[in-house]
Short mmCIF file of C-alpha atoms in Angstrom, two decimals:
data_model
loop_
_atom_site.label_atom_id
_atom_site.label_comp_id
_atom_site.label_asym_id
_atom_site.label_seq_id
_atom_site.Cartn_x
_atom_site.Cartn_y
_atom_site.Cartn_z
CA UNK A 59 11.88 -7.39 -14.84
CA UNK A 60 14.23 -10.77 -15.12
CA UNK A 61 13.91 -12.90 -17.77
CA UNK A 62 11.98 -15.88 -16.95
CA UNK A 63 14.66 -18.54 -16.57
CA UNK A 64 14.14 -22.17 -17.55
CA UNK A 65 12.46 -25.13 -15.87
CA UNK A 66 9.78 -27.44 -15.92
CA UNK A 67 6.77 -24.64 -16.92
CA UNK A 68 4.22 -24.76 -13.65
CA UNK A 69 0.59 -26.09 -14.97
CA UNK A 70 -1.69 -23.52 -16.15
CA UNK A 71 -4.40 -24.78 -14.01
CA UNK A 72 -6.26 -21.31 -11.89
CA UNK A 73 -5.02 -21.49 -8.74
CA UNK A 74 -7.09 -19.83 -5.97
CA UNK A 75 -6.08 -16.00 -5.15
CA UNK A 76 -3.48 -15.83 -1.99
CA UNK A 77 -5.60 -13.05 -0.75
CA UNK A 78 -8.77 -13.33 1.05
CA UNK A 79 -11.92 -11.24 0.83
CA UNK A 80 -11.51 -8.46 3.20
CA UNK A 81 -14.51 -7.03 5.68
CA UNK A 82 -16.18 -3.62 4.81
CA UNK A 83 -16.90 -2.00 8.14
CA UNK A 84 -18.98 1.34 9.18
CA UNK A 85 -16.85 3.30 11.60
CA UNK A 86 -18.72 5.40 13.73
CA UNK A 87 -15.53 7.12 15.08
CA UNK A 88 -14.05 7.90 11.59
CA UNK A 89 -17.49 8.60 10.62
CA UNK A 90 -17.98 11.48 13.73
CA UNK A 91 -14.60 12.97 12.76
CA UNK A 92 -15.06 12.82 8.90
CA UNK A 93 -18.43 14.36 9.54
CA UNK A 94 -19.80 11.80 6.92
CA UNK A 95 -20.32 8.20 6.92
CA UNK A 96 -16.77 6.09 6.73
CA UNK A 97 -16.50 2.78 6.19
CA UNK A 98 -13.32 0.59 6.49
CA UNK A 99 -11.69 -1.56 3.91
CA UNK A 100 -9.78 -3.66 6.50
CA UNK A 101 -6.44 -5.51 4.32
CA UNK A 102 -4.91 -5.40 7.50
CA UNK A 103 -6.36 -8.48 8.51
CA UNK A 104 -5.21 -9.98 4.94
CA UNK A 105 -2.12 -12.68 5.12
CA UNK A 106 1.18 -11.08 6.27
CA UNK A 107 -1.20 -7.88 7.39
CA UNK A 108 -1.37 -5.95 4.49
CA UNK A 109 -2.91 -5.27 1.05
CA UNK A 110 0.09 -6.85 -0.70
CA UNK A 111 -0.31 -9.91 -0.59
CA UNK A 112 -2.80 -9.22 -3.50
CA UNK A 113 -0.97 -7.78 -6.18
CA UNK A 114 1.82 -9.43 -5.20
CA UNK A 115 0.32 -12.95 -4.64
CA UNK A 116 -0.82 -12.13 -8.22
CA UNK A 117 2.62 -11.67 -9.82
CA UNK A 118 4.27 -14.59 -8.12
CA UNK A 119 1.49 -16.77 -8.83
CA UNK A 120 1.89 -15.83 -12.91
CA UNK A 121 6.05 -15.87 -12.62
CA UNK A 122 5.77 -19.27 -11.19
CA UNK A 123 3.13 -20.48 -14.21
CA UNK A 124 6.22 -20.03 -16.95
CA UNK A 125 8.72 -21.91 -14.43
CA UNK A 126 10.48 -18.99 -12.32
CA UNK A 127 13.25 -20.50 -9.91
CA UNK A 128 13.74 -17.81 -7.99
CA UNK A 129 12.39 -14.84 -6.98
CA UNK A 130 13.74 -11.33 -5.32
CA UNK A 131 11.68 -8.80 -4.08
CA UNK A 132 13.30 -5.10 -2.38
CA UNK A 133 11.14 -4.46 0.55
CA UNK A 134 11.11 -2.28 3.67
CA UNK A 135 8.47 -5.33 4.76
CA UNK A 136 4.99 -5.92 3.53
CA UNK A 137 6.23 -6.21 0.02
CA UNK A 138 9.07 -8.78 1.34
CA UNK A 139 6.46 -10.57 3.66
CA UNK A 140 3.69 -10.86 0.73
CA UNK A 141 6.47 -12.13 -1.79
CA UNK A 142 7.79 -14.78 1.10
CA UNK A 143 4.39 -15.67 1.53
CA UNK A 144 3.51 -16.53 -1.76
CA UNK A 145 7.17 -18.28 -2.51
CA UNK A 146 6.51 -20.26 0.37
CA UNK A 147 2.99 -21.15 -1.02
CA UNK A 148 4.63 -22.02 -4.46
CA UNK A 149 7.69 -23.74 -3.48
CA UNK A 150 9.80 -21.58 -5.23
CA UNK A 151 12.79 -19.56 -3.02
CA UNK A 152 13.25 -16.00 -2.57
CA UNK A 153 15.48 -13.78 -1.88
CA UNK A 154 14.19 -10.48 0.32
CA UNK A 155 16.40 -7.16 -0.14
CA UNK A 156 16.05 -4.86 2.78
CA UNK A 157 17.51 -1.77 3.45
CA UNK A 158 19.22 -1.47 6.90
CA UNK A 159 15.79 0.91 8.35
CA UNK A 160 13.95 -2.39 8.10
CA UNK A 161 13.52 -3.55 11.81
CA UNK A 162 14.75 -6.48 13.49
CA UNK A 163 11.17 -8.38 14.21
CA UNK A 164 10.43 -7.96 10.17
CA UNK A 165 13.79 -9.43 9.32
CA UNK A 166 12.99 -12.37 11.44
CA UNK A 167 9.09 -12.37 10.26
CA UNK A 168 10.60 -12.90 6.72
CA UNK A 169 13.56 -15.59 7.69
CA UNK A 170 10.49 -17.30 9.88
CA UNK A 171 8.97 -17.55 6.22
CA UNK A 172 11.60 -19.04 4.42
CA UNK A 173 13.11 -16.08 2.66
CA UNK A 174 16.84 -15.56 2.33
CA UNK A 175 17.17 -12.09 3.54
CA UNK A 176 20.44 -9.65 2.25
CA UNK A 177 20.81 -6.31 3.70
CA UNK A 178 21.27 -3.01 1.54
CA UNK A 179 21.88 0.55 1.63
CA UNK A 180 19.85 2.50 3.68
CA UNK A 181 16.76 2.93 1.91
CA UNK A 182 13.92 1.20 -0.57
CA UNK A 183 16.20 2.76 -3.76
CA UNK A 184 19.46 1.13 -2.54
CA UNK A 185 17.70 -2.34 -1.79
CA UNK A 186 16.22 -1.97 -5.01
CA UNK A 187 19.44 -1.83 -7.08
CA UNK A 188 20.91 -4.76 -5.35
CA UNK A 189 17.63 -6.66 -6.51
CA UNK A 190 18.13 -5.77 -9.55
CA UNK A 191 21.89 -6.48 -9.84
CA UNK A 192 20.64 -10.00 -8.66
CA UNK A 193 18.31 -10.28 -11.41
CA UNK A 194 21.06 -9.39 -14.02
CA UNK A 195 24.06 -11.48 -12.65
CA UNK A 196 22.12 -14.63 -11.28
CA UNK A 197 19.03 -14.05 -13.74
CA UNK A 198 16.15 -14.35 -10.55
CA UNK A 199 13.12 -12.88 -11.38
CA UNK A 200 12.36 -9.56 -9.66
CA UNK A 201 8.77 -9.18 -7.82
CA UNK A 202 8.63 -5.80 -7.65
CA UNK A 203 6.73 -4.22 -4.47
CA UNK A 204 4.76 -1.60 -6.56
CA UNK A 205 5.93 -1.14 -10.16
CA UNK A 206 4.54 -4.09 -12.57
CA UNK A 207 1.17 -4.01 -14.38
CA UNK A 208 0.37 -7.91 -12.88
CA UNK A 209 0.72 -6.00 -9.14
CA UNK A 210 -1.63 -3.60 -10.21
CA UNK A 211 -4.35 -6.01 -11.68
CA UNK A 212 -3.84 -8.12 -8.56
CA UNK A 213 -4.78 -4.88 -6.18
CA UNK A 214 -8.07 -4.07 -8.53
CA UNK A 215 -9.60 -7.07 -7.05
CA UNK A 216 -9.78 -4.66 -4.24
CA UNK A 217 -12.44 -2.25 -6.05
CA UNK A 218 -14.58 -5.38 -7.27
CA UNK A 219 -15.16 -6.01 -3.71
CA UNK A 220 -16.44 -2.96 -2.55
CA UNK A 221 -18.89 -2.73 -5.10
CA UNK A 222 -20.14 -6.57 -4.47
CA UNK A 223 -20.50 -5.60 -0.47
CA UNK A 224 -21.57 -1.46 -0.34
CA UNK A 225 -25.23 -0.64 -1.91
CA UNK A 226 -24.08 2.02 -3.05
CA UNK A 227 -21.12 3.77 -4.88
CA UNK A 228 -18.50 5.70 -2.73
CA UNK A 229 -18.00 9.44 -3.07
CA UNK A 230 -14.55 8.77 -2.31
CA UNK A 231 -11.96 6.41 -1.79
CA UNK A 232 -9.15 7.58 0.72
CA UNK A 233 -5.83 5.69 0.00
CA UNK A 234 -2.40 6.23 1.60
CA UNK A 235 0.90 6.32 -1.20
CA UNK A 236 3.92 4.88 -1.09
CA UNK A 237 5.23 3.99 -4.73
CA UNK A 238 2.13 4.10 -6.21
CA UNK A 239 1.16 0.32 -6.52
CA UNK A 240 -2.55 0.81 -4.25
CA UNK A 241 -3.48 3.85 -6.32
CA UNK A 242 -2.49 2.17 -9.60
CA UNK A 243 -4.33 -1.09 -8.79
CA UNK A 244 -7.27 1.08 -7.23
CA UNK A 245 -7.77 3.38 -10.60
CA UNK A 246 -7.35 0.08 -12.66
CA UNK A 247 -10.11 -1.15 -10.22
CA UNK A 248 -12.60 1.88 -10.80
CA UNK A 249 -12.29 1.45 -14.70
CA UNK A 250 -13.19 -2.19 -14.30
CA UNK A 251 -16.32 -2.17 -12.43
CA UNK A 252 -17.41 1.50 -13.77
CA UNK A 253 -16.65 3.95 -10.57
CA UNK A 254 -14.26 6.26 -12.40
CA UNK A 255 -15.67 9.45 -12.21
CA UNK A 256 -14.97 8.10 -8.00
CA UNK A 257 -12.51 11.13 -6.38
CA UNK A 258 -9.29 9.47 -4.93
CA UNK A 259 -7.53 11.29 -2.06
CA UNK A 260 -4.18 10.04 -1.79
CA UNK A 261 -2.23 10.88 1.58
CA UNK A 262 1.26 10.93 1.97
CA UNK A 263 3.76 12.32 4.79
CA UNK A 264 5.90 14.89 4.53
CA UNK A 265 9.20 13.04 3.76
CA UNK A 266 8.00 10.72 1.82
CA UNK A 267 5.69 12.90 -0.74
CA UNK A 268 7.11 11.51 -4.12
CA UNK A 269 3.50 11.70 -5.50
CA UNK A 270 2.92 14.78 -4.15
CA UNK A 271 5.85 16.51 -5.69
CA UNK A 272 5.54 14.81 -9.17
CA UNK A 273 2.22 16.31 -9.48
CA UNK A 274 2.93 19.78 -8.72
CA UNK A 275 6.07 19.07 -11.05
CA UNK A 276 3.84 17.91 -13.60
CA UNK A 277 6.52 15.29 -14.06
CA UNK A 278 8.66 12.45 -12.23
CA UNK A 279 10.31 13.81 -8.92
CA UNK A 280 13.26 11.82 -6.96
CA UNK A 281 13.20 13.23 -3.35
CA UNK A 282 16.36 13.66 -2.01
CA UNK A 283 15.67 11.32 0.97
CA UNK A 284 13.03 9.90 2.87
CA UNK A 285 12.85 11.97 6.27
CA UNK A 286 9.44 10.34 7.15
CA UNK A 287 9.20 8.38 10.05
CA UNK A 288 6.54 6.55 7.76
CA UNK A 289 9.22 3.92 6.37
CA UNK A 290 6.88 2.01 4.11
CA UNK A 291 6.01 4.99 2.23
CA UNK A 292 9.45 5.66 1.25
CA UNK A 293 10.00 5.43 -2.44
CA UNK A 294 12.17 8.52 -3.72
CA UNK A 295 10.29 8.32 -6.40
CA UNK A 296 6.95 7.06 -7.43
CA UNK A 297 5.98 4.89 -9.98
CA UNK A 298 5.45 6.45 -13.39
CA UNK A 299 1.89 4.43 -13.72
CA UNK A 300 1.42 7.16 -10.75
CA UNK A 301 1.49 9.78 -12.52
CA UNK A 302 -0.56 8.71 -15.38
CA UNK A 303 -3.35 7.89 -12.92
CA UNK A 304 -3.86 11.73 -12.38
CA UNK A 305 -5.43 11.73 -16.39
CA UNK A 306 -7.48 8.80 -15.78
CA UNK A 307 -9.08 9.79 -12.41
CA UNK A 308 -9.66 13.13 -9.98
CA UNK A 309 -7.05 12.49 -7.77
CA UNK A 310 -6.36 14.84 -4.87
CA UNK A 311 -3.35 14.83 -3.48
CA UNK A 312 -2.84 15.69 0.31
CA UNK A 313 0.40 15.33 2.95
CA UNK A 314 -0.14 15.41 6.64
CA UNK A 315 2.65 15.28 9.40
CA UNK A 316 4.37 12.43 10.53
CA UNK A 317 3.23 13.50 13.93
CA UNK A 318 -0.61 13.48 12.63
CA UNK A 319 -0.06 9.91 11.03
CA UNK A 320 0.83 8.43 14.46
CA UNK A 321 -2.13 10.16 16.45
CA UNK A 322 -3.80 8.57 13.94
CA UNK A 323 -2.43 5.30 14.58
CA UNK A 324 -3.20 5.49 18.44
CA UNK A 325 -6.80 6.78 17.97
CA UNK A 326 -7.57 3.96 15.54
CA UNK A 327 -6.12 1.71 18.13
CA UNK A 328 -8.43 3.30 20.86
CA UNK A 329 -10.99 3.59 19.04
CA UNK A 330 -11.51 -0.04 16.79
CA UNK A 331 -8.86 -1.93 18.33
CA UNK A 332 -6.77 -2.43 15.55
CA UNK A 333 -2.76 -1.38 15.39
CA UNK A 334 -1.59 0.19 11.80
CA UNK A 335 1.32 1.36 10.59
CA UNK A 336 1.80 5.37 10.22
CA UNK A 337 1.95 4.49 6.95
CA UNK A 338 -1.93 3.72 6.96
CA UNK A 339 -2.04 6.19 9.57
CA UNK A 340 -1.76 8.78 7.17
CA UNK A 341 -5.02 7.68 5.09
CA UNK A 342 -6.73 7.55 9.03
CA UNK A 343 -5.28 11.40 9.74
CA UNK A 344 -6.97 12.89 6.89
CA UNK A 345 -9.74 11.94 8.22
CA UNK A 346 -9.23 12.11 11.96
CA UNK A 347 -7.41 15.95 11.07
CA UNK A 348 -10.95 17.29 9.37
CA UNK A 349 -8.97 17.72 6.31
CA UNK A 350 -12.13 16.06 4.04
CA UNK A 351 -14.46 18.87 5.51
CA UNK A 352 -11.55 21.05 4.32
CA UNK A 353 -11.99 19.85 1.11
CA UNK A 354 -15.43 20.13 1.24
CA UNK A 355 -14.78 23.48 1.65
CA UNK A 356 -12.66 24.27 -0.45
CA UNK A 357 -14.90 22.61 -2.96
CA UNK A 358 -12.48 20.07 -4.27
CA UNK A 359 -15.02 17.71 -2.75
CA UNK A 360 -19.26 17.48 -3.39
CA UNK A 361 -20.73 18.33 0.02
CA UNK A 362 -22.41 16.70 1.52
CA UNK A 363 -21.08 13.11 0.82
CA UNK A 364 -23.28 10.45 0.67
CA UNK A 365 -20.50 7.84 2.15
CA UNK A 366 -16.61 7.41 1.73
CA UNK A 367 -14.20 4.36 1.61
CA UNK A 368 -10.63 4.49 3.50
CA UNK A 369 -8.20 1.53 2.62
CA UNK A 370 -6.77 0.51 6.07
CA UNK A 371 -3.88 -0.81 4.61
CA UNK A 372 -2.47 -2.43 7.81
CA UNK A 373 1.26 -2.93 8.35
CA UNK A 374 2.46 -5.96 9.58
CA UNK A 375 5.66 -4.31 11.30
CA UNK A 376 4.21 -1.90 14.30
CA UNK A 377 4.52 -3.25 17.78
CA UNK A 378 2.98 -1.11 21.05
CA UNK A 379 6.61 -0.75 21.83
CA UNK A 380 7.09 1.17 18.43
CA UNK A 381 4.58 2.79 18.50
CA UNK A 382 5.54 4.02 21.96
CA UNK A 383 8.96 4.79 20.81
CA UNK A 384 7.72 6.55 17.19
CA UNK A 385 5.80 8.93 20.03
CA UNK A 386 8.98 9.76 21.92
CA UNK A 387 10.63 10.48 19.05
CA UNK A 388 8.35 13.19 17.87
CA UNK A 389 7.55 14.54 21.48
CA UNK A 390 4.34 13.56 21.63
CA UNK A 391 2.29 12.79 24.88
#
């Protein structure tokens, strides 16, 4: 993290959260495949289409209390988009590292915004360590997409809200992972309101299973590279406050196929009219896939469940013409 660098300190008044209050719907298709009932936590529909804009919104908003003047952030794009957002809010520039997987529309989403954007490397890792070397040489302040305790505190709000709008507490939460930032916030967020003995199930694709292999490892685990076609899950390796969350909560860990993830993407588009990113598609496969009745079987999971929460997590950077083209690219119909 950058120093905080000098300047007029902003007033310490509360400003109002960047994030809104997202619905909690009942799907009946999720439900029908889950074989339980399933309701949606829809931060798709937040600002810049994703849950980021809540931990990050958070961060930016306390950076720019003790008088930031300028902020990076390395992002494949909801990170970048949530941090532009927020700059934009607070007046104060930002400078968006990408690496060179990050698509053309996102690129031009984040200029649209007001963010300076550099290109670097070719994946999260490489964009990373430019952010950083811009943090040491011109003394920015880095808003880190997933890694910082204020990130994690700003996704808990998350948790709060399901237990002001269900009756009742969740059997589970389902939860794609990337770097770790959701899962972090979402444990911080079952502490807080009393839900920790709640099961996690945290879905990741094969390629991009840095959780996945830390926990078997019992320790840290940098991937070689991220083969997933799942781009915004692609940290080599996750955050350490990952790892940690495994004492603190029953997580189970799970990886589907990239090809499963995109299914999932289409039938949640047929079915509630909503486009994700096969990044959230993963969270929607385990479900669509009958992998929680595995569970259930397997008895890593109480049967039967009373009700369970996915995150949609959204994705601001799918098109029908990517998705199209994601389909091609792993032969599917």
């Amino acid at each position: 993290m950058g120093l905080w660098q000098g300047g007029p300190i902003a007033p310490s008044r509360d400003q109002k959260p960047f994030h809104i209050v997202s619905p909690v719907l009942e799907s009946l298709s999720l439900s029908r495949a889950a074989g339980t009932k399933v309701y949606m936590k829809l931060e798709n529909v937040q600002p810049t289409g994703s849950f980021k804009i809540r931990g990050i919104g958070h961060l930016c908003q306390e950076a720019a209390k003790k008088g930031c003047s300028h902020f990076v952030c390395a992002s494949g794009g909801n990170a970048g988009l949530a941090a532009a957002y927020a700059a934009r809010k607070l007046g104060v520039p930002v400078t968006v590292v990408v690496p060179s997987s990050t698509g053309p529309g996102t690129v031009l989403r984040l200029q649209e915004m007001g963010a300076e954007v550099e290109v670097s490397g070719q994946v999260w890792d490489d964009a990373n360590s430019r952010a950083l070397e811009l943090v040491k040489t011109k003394g920015w302040v880095s808003i880190h997409p997933f890694d910082h305790p204020l990130v994690w505190q700003g996704h808990a709000s998350l948790v709060q809200e399901l237990k002001d709008s269900l009756d009742t507490k969740p059997d589970a939460i389902v939860l794609s992972v990337g770097g770790g930032g959701l899962l972090a916030g979402v444990v911080a967020g079952l502490w807080q309101v009393g839900w920790q003995d709640t099961p996690i199930i945290a879905v990741e694709t094969w390629g991009a299973h840095s959780l996945h292999a830390a926990l078997e490892a019992g320790q840290l685990v940098t991937l070689p590279d991220i083969t997933s076609v799942a781009k915004c899950l692609g940290a080599k390796t996750v955050a350490a406050r990952a790892l940690e969350c495994a004492k603190e909560c029953q997580i189970i860990s799970q990886v589907v196929e990239d090809a499963d993830a995109v299914r999932a993407v289409e039938q949640f588009l047929e079915d509630e009219r909503m486009l994700v990113q096969p990044a959230c598609g993963a969270a929607l496969a385990l479900l669509y896939t009958g992998r929680l009745q595995r569970l259930q079987r397997e008895r890593r999971l109480r049967a039967p469940l009373g009700s369970v929460v996915v995150v949609v997590c959204g994705g601001s950077s799918i098109r029908p013409a990517q998705l199209r083209a994601l389909k091609d690219q792993l032969g599917l119909q």
